[in-house]
XYZ file of C-alpha atoms in Angstrom:
606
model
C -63.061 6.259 -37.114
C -60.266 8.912 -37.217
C -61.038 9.800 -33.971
C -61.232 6.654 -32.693
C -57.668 6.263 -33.868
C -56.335 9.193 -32.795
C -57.480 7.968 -29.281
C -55.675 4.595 -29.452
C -52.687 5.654 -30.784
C -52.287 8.584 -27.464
C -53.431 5.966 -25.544
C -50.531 3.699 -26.660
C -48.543 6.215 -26.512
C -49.014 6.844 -22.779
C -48.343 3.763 -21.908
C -45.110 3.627 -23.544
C -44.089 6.394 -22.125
C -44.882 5.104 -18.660
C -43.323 1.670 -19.364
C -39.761 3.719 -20.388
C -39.871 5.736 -17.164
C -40.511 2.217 -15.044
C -37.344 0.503 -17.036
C -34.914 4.189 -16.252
C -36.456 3.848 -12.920
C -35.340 0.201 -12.367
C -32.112 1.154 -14.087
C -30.875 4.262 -11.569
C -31.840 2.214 -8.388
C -29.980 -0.702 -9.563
C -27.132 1.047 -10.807
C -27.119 3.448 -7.154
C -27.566 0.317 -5.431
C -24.487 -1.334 -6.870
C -22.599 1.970 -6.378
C -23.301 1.934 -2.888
C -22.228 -1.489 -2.185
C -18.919 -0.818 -3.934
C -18.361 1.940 -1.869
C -18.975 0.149 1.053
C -16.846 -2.595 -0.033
C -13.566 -0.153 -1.029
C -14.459 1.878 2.545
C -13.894 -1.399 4.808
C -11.021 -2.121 3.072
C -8.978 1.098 3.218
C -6.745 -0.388 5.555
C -6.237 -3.318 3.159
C -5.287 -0.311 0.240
C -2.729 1.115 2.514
C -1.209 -2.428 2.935
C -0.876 -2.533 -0.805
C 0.663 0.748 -1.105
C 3.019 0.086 1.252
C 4.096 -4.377 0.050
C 4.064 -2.972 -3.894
C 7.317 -2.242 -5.317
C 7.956 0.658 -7.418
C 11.556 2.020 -8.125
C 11.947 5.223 -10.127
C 14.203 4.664 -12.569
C 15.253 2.801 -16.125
C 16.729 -0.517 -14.298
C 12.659 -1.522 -13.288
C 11.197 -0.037 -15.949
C 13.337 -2.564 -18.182
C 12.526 -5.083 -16.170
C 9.396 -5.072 -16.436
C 9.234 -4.085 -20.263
C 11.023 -6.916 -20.589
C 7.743 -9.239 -20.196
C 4.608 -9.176 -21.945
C 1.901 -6.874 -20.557
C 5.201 -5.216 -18.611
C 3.967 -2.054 -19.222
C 0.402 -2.462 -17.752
C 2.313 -3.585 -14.428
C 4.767 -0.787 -14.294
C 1.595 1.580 -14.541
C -0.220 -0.176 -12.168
C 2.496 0.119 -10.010
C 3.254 3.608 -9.934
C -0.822 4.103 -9.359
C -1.198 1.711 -6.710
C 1.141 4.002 -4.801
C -1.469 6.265 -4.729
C -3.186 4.393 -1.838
C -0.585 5.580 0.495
C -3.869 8.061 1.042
C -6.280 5.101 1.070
C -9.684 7.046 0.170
C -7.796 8.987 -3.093
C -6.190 5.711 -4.862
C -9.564 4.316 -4.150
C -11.258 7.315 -5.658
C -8.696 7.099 -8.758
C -9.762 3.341 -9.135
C -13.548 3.983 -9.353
C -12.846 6.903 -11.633
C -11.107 4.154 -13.775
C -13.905 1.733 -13.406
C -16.776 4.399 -14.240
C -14.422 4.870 -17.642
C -15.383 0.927 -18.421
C -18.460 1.383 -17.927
C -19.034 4.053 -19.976
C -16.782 3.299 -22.497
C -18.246 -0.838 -22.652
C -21.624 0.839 -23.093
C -20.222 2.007 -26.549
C -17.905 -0.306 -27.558
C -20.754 -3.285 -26.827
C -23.281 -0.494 -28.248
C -25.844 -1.363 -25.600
C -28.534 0.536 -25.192
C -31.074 1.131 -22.340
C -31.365 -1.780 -19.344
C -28.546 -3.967 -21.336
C -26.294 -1.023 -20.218
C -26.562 -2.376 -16.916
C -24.409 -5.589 -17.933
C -20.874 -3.427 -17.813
C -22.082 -3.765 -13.690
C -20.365 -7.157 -14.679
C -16.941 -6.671 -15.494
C -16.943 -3.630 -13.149
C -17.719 -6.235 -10.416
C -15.115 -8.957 -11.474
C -12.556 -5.919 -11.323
C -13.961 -4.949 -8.003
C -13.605 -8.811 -6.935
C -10.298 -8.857 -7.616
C -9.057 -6.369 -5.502
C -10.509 -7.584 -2.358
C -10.262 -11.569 -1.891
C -6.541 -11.397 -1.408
C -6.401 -12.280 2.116
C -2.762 -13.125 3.302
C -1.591 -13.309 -0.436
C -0.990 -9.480 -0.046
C 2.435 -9.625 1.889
C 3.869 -12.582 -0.427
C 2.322 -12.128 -4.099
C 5.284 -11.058 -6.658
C 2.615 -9.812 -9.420
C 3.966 -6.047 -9.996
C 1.081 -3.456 -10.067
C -1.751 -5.751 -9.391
C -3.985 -3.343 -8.073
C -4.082 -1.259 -11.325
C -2.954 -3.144 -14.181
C -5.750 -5.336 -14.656
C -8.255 -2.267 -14.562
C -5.849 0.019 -16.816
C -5.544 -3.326 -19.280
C -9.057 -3.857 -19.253
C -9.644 -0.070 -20.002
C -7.339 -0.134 -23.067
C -8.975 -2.863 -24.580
C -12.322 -1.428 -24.363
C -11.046 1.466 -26.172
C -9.722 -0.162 -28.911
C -12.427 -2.248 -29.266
C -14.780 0.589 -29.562
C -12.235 2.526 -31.779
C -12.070 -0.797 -34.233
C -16.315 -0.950 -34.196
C -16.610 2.739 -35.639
C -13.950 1.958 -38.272
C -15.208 0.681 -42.306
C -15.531 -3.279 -41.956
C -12.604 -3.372 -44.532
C -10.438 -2.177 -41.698
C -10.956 -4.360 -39.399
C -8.094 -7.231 -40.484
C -6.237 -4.498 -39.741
C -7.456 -4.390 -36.201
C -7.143 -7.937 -35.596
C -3.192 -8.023 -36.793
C -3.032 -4.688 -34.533
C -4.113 -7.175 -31.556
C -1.820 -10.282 -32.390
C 0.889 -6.944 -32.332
C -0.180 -5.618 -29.274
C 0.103 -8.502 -27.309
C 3.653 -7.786 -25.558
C 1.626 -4.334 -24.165
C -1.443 -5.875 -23.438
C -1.508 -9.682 -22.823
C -4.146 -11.459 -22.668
C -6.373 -8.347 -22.622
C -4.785 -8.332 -26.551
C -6.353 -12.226 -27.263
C -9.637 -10.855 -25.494
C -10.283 -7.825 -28.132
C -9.502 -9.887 -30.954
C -11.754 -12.554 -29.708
C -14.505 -9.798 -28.739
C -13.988 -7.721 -32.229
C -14.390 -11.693 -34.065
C -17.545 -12.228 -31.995
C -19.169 -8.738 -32.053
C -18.932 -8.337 -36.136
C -18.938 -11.996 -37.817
C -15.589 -12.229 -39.174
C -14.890 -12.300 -43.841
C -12.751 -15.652 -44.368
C -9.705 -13.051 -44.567
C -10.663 -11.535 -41.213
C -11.029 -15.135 -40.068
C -7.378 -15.654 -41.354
C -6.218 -13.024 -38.727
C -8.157 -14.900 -36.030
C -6.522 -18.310 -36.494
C -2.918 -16.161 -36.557
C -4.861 -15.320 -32.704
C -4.326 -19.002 -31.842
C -0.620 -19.306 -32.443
C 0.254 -15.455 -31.116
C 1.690 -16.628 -27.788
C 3.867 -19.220 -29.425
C 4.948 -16.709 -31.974
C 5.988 -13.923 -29.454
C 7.774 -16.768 -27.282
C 9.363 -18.543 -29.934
C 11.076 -14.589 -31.281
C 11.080 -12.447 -28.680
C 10.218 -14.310 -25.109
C 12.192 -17.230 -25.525
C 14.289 -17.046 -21.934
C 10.563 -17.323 -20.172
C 8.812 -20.003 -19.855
C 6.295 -20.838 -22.125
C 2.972 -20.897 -19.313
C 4.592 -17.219 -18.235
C 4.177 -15.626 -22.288
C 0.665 -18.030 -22.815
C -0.898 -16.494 -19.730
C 0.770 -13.020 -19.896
C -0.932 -10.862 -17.497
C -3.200 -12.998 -16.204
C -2.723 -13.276 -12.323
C -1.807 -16.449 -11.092
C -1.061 -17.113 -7.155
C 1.321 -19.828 -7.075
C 4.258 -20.540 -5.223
C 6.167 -23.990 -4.941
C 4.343 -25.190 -1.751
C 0.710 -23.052 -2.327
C -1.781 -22.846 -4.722
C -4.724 -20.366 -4.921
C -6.818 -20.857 -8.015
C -9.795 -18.860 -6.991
C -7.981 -15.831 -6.492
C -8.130 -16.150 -11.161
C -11.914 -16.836 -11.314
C -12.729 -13.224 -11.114
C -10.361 -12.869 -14.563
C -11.955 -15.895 -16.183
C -15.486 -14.150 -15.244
C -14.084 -11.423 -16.584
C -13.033 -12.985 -20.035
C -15.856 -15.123 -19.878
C -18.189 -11.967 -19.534
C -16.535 -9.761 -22.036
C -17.601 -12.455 -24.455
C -20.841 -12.880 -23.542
C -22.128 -9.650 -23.597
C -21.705 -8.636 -27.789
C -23.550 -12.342 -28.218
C -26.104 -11.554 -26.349
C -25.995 -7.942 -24.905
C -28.826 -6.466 -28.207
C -31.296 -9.135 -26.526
C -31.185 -8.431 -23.048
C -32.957 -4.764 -23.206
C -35.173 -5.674 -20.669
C -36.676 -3.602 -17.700
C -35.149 -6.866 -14.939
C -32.013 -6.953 -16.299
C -30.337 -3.851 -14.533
C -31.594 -5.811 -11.307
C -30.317 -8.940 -11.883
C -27.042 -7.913 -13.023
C -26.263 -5.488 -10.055
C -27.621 -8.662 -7.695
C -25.040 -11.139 -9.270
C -22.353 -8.612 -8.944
C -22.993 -8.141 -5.487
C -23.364 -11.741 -4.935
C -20.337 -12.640 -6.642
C -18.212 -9.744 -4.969
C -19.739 -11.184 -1.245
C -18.788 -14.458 -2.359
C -15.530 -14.205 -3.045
C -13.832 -11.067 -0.904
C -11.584 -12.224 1.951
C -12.976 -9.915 5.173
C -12.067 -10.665 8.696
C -11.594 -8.332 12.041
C -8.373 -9.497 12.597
C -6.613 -9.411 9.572
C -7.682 -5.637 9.284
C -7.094 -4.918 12.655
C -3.661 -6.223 12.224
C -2.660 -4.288 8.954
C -3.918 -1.148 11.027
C -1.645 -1.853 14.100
C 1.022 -2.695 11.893
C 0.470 0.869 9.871
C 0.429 2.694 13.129
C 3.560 1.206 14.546
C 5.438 1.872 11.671
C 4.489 5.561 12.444
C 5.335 4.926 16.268
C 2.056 5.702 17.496
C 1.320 3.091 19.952
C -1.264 4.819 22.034
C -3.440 3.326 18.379
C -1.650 0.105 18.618
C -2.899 -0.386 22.219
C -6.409 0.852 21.556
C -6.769 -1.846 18.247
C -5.423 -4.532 21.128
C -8.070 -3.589 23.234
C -10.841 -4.005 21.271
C -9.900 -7.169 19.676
C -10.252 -9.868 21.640
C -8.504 -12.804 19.398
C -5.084 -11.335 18.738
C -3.106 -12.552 16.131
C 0.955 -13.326 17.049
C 1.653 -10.728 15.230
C -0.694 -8.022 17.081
C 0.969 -9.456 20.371
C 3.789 -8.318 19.962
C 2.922 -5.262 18.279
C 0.844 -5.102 21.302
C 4.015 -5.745 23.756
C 5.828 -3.255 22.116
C 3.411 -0.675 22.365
C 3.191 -1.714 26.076
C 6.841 -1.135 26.118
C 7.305 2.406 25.002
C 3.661 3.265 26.487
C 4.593 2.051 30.083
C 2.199 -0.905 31.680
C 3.853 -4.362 29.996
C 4.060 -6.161 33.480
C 0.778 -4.969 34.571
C -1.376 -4.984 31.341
C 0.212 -7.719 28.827
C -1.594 -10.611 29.961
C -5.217 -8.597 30.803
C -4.736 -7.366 26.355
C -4.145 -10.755 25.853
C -0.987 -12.941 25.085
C -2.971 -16.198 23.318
C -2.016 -16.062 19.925
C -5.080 -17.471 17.506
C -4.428 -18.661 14.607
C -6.222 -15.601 11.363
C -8.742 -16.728 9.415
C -7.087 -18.577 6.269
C -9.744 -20.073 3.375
C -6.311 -20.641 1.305
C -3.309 -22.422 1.247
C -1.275 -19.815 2.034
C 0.967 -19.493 5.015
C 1.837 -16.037 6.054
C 2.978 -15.590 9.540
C 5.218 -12.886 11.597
C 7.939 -13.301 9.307
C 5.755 -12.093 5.961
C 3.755 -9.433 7.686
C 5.940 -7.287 10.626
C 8.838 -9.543 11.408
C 11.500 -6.226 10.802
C 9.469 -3.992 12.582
C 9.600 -6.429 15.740
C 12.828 -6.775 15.688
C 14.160 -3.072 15.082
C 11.887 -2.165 18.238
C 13.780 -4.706 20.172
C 16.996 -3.325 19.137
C 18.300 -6.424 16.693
C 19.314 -4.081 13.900
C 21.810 -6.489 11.427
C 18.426 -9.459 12.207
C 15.986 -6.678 11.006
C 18.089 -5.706 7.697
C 18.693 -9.706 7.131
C 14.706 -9.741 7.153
C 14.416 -6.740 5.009
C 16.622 -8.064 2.354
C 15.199 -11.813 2.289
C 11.527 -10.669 2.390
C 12.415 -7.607 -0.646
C 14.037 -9.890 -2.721
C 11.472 -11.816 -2.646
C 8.377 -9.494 -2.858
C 10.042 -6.416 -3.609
C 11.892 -2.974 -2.603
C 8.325 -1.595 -1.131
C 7.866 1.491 0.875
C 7.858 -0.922 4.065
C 11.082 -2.460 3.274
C 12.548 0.720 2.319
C 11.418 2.941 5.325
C 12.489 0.446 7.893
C 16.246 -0.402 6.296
C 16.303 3.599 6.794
C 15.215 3.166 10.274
C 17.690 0.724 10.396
C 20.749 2.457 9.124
C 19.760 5.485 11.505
C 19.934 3.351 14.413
C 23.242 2.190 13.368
C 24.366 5.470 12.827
C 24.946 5.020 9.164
C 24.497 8.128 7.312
C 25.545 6.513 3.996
C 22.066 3.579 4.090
C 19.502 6.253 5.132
C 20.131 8.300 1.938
C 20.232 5.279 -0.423
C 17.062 4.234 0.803
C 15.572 7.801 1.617
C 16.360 9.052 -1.995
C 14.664 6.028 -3.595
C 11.657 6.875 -1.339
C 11.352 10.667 -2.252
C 10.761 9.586 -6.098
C 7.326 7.881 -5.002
C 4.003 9.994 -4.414
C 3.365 11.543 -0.559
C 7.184 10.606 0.091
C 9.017 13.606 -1.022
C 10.199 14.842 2.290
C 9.698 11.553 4.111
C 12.871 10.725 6.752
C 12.828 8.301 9.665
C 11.968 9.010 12.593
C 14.429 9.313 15.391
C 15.374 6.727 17.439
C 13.809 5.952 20.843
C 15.611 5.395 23.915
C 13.836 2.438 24.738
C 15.254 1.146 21.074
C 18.885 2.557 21.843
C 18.681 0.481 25.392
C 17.913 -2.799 23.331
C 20.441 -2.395 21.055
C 23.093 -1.296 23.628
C 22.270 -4.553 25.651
C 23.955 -7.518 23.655
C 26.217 -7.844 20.516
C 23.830 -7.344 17.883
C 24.916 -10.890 15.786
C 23.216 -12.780 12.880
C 22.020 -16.194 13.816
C 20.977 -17.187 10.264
C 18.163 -18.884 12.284
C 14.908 -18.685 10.339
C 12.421 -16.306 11.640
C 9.528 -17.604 13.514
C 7.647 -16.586 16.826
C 8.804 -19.117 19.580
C 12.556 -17.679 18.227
C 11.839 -14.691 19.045
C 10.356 -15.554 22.852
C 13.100 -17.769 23.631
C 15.999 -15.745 22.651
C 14.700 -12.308 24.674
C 13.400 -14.716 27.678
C 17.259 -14.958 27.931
C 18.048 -11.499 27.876
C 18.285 -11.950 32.246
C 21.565 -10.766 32.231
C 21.494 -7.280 30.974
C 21.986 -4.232 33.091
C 19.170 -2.614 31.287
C 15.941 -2.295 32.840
C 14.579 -2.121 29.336
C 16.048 -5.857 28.732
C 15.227 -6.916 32.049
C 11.452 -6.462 31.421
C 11.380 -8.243 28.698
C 13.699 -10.956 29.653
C 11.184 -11.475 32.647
C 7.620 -11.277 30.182
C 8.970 -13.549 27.745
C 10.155 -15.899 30.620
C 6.780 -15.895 31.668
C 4.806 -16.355 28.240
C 7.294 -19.396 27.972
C 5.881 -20.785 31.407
C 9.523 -21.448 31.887
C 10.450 -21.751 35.862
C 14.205 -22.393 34.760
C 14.171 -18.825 33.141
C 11.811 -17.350 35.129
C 13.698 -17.291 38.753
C 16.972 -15.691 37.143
C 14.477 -13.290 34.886
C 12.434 -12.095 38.252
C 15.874 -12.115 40.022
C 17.793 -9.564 37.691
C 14.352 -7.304 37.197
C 13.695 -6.606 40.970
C 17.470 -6.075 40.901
C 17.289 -2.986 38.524
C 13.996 -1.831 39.838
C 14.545 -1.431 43.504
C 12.127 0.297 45.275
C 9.826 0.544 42.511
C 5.944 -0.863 42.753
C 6.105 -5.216 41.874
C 4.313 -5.773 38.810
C 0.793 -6.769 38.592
C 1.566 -9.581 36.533
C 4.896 -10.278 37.969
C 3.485 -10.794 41.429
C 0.691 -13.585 39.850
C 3.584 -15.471 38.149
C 5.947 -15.175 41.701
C 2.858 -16.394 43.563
C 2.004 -19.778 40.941
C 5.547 -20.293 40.850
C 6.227 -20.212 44.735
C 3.903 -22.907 44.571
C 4.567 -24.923 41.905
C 7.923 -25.110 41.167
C 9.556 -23.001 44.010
C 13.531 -22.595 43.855
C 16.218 -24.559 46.208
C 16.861 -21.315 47.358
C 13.649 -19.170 47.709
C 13.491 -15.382 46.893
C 11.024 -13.870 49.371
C 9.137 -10.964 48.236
C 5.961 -9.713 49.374
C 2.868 -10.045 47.468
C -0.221 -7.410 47.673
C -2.808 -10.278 49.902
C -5.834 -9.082 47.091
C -3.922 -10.991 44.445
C -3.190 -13.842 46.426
C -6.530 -14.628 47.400
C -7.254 -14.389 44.153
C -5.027 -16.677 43.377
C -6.555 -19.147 45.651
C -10.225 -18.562 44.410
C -8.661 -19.502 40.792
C -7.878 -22.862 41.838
C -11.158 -23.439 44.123
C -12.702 -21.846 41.008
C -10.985 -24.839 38.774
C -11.813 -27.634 40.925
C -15.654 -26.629 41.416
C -15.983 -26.268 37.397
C -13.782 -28.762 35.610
C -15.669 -32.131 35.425
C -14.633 -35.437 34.597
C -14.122 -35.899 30.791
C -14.220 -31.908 30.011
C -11.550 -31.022 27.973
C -8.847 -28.389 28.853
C -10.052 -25.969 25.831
C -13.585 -26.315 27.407
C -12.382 -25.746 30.926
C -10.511 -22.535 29.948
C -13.825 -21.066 28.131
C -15.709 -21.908 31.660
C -12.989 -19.718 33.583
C -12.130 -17.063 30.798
C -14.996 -14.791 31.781
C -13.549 -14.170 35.629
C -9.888 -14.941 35.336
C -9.154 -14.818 31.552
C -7.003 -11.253 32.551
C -4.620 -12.832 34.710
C -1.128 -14.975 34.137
C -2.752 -18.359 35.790
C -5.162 -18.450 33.125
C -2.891 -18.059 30.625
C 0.041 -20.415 31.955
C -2.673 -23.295 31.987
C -4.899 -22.217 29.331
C -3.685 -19.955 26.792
C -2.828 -20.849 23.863
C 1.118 -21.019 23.747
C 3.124 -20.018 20.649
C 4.426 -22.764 18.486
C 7.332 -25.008 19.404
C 7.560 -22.952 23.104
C 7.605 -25.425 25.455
C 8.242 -24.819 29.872
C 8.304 -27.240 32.540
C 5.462 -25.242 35.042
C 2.543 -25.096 31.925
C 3.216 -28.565 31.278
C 3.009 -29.903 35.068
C -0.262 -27.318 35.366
C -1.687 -29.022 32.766
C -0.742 -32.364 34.006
């Protein structure tokens, strides 16, 4: 009988044994598999890291550091700030951000007290967080929220460690701990409101304990009412809490990931001692993923165009080229990065129009406009030598979104240019105070740049910024006695499918650049112009006879494939493949940039 015992019990305890391994089994893979999708995420979106590096303000000093302490959950943002410029070296902010995010999870699994599979439900918040950094999308170059990147990690880290600090305490202490919260709310926000509400529903609250939770309820309207009162009441309610809104958008998804958050955080000491089984690691590392998928903004394009701005900003267009190359749908912004590059690089009359000069429109889920004037508009303009336009952009987009790295480096660029010693070293010495900057000084200027701004008084229109402003006002750059200017004056003429501009533009290049080989490009436009709209008094230049007959094919080309009731979207797609690389197929077909409108697309079209 004892035997028999003795066998059952071994038995038993075999299978136990095996049943633990299976569940740490399931637990590693899920965990590694989560890992690994994280990492995947933060690698595809280094680009999108360096963006917020360089867009986030941080200013050494005791005048922002006020500022900032001067709001609830201030100090959370100003160290978020100072870590987010970490990601001026993409892969180490994102390694300092996972180190913070391993800290939750770790530190959750003790101040939750979960033990075996339910450990795997800090994947959870971890994957909120995670969310959070990566559904931006075009919010990036306009969102005001100081130290976004970090705060809401660091915030979320401090509450977990008071919340695990308050569960190891006597029970008598805890009123203590929930006044402590209602106190802490100008440092922590509404991560403050979440511990109390976590310590209340973790350990059932004594009626006094319960007192300090109902003081919870009127905290907010406390600190506003004695300490807050010039904000307004929805900014000290929902301190901390992210909110994308501006007076003509509104982004409310961009906050589910902190209501999931919140709504998690809660969840998991009501239910967390109950969910120790061996599926749960899986499921919880599958609905992170799924709700990271879900929700992160990702599109070729919009990376593609952070990376060619990034590169230009460093001069190196030979990159800037390459990105335009393998992209086929450039943005407006990438062409004229692109055009730029093209510039300084040599090629702009022979290779603009075979990159590609049809702006598309980026992918957008949200409300959001962001266009040129958000994302590179200074850059353009100090590379076409409009120095007082680039600082007027500088100062209207930084006062806006803040002194960042971007505005900062090009103003120096800008007061270089201008030869004044006095604006590089107010905006070089607030540079050298932030990480990876400490010997940071612009770069020289380029002749091409000093030709530019040489050309025409350099005057501020007070216009506002938009694409079609920029085309029109070089396309009239024909008079210049630069070459630089000249070559410009005569692409933009073109992209505006402008004969009145074009003639005088073509007239004043092949001026300057006697004896030099006729552009590619140039020599498709002369040809469709000669034809379409030809001057009173004709300018007769010769034409390689290749191109022309190619010119002639285009239209046989046209006639043979556009059918009756085709559209001319559908008709362009038919003769992209063979003639999409030339300046016929863009004058008829290409997508124009807003508001630019010429006499010779519209009669094509007609």
């Amino acid at each position: 009988m004892r035997l028999t015992h003795l066998i059952g019990s071994a038995f038993y305890s075999k299978k136990m044994i095996n049943k633990n391994k299976l569940t740490g089994v399931v637990l590693y893979v899920s965990l590694l598999a989560f890992i690994l999708f994280a990492v995947y995420v933060l690698y595809i979106n280094q680009e999108v890291f360096y963006t917020a590096h360089d867009r986030s303000e941080f200013i050494f000093g005791a005048p922002f550091f006020h500022t900032l302490m001067s709001k609830p959950f201030g100090l959370m943002q100003y160290a978020g700030a100072w870590l987010t410029q970490l990601f001026c070296h993409p892969a180490f902010g994102s390694a300092v951000l996972v180190a913070i995010w391993t800290l939750i999870f770790l530190v959750g699994i003790k101040a939750f007290r979960l033990q075996g599979s339910a450990s795997a439900l800090m994947l959870l918040p971890v994957a909120c967080l995670l969310t959070s950094v990566v559904d931006l999308g075009y919010w990036i170059y306009i969102s005001t929220i100081r130290g976004y990147w970090f705060s809401q990690s660091v915030g979320y880290l401090v509450m977990l460690l008071l919340l695990w600090a308050a569960r190891c305490t006597p029970r008598k202490w805890h009123l203590v701990w929930y006044l402590l919260g209602v106190c802490l709310y100008p440092v922590l926000g509404w991560f403050a409101l979440l511990f109390v509400l976590c310590l209340a529903v973790a350990e059932k609250p004594t009626w006094r304990e319960f007192l300090g939770i109902v003081l919870l309820i009127f905290t907010a309207s406390i600190w506003h009412t004695q300490y807050y009162s010039y904000l307004k009441a929805d900014d000290v309610v929902m301190a901390g809490l992210p909110r994308f809104i501006t007076p003509s958008d509104n982004t409310p998804h961009l906050t589910y990931p902190f209501w999931a958050l919140g709504a998690v955080s809660v969840l998991i000491p009501l239910y967390g001692r109950n969910l120790a089984k061996w599926f749960v690691p899986v499921l919880c590392a599958a609905a992170g993923i799924l709700f990271t998928t879900s929700l992160m903004y990702h599109d070729r394009s919009y990376i593609d165009e952070m990376h060619m701005v990034r590169c230009a900003e460093d001069d190196n267009w030979q990159e800037v080229l390459q990105v335009a190359e393998e992209n086929p749908k450039l943005t407006s912004t990438m062409v004229f990065l692109k055009n730029i590059a093209l510039m300084n690089e040599g090629g702009l009359l022979d290779r603009s129009f075979k990159l590609g000069n049809s702006s598309y429109p980026p992918y957008n889920p949200d409300t959001v406009h962001s266009s040129l004037f958000d994302i590179a508009s200074p850059l353009v303009y100090y590379n076409y030598g409009m120095m007082n336009e680039a600082i007027r952009l500088d100062f209207e987009n930084a006062i806006q979104a803040g002194f960042s790295p971007f505005y900062l480096k090009m103003l120096a660029r800008c007061g270089l240019a201008m030869g004044d010693k006095e604006l590089v070293e107010r905006y070089t010495s607030l540079l050298h105070h932030l990480p990876f900057y400490g010997d940071w000084q612009p770069a020289p200027v380029t002749e091409k740049v000093k030709s530019l701004q040489n050309c025409f008084p350099d005057e501020i229109t007070g216009v506002e910024n938009s694409d079609s402003y920029i085309v029109n006002g070089i396309s009239l750059w024909y008079d210049s006695d630069s070459k630089v200017a000249s070559e410009q004056a005569l692409l933009y003429a073109m992209m505006r499918c402008d004969s009145r501009r074009f003639w005088p533009a073509l007239r004043n290049y092949v001026k300057l650049h006697m004896n030099e080989e006729f552009p590619v490009h140039a020599q498709e436009a002369y040809i469709l112009y000669m034809d379409k709209a030809p001057e009173e008094k004709r300018m007769m230049i010769p034409v390689n006879k290749d191109i022309f007959n190619r010119y002639k094919q285009f239209w046989e080309a046209l006639e043979s494939q556009a059918k009756p009731g085709m559209t001319i979207e559908q008709a362009g797609e038919l003769m992209r493949e063979e003639y999409g690389d030339t300046y016929w197929w863009y004058n008829i077909f290409g997508r124009k940039f807003m508001n630019i409108t010429g006499k010779i697309g519209n009669d094509v079209h007609g």
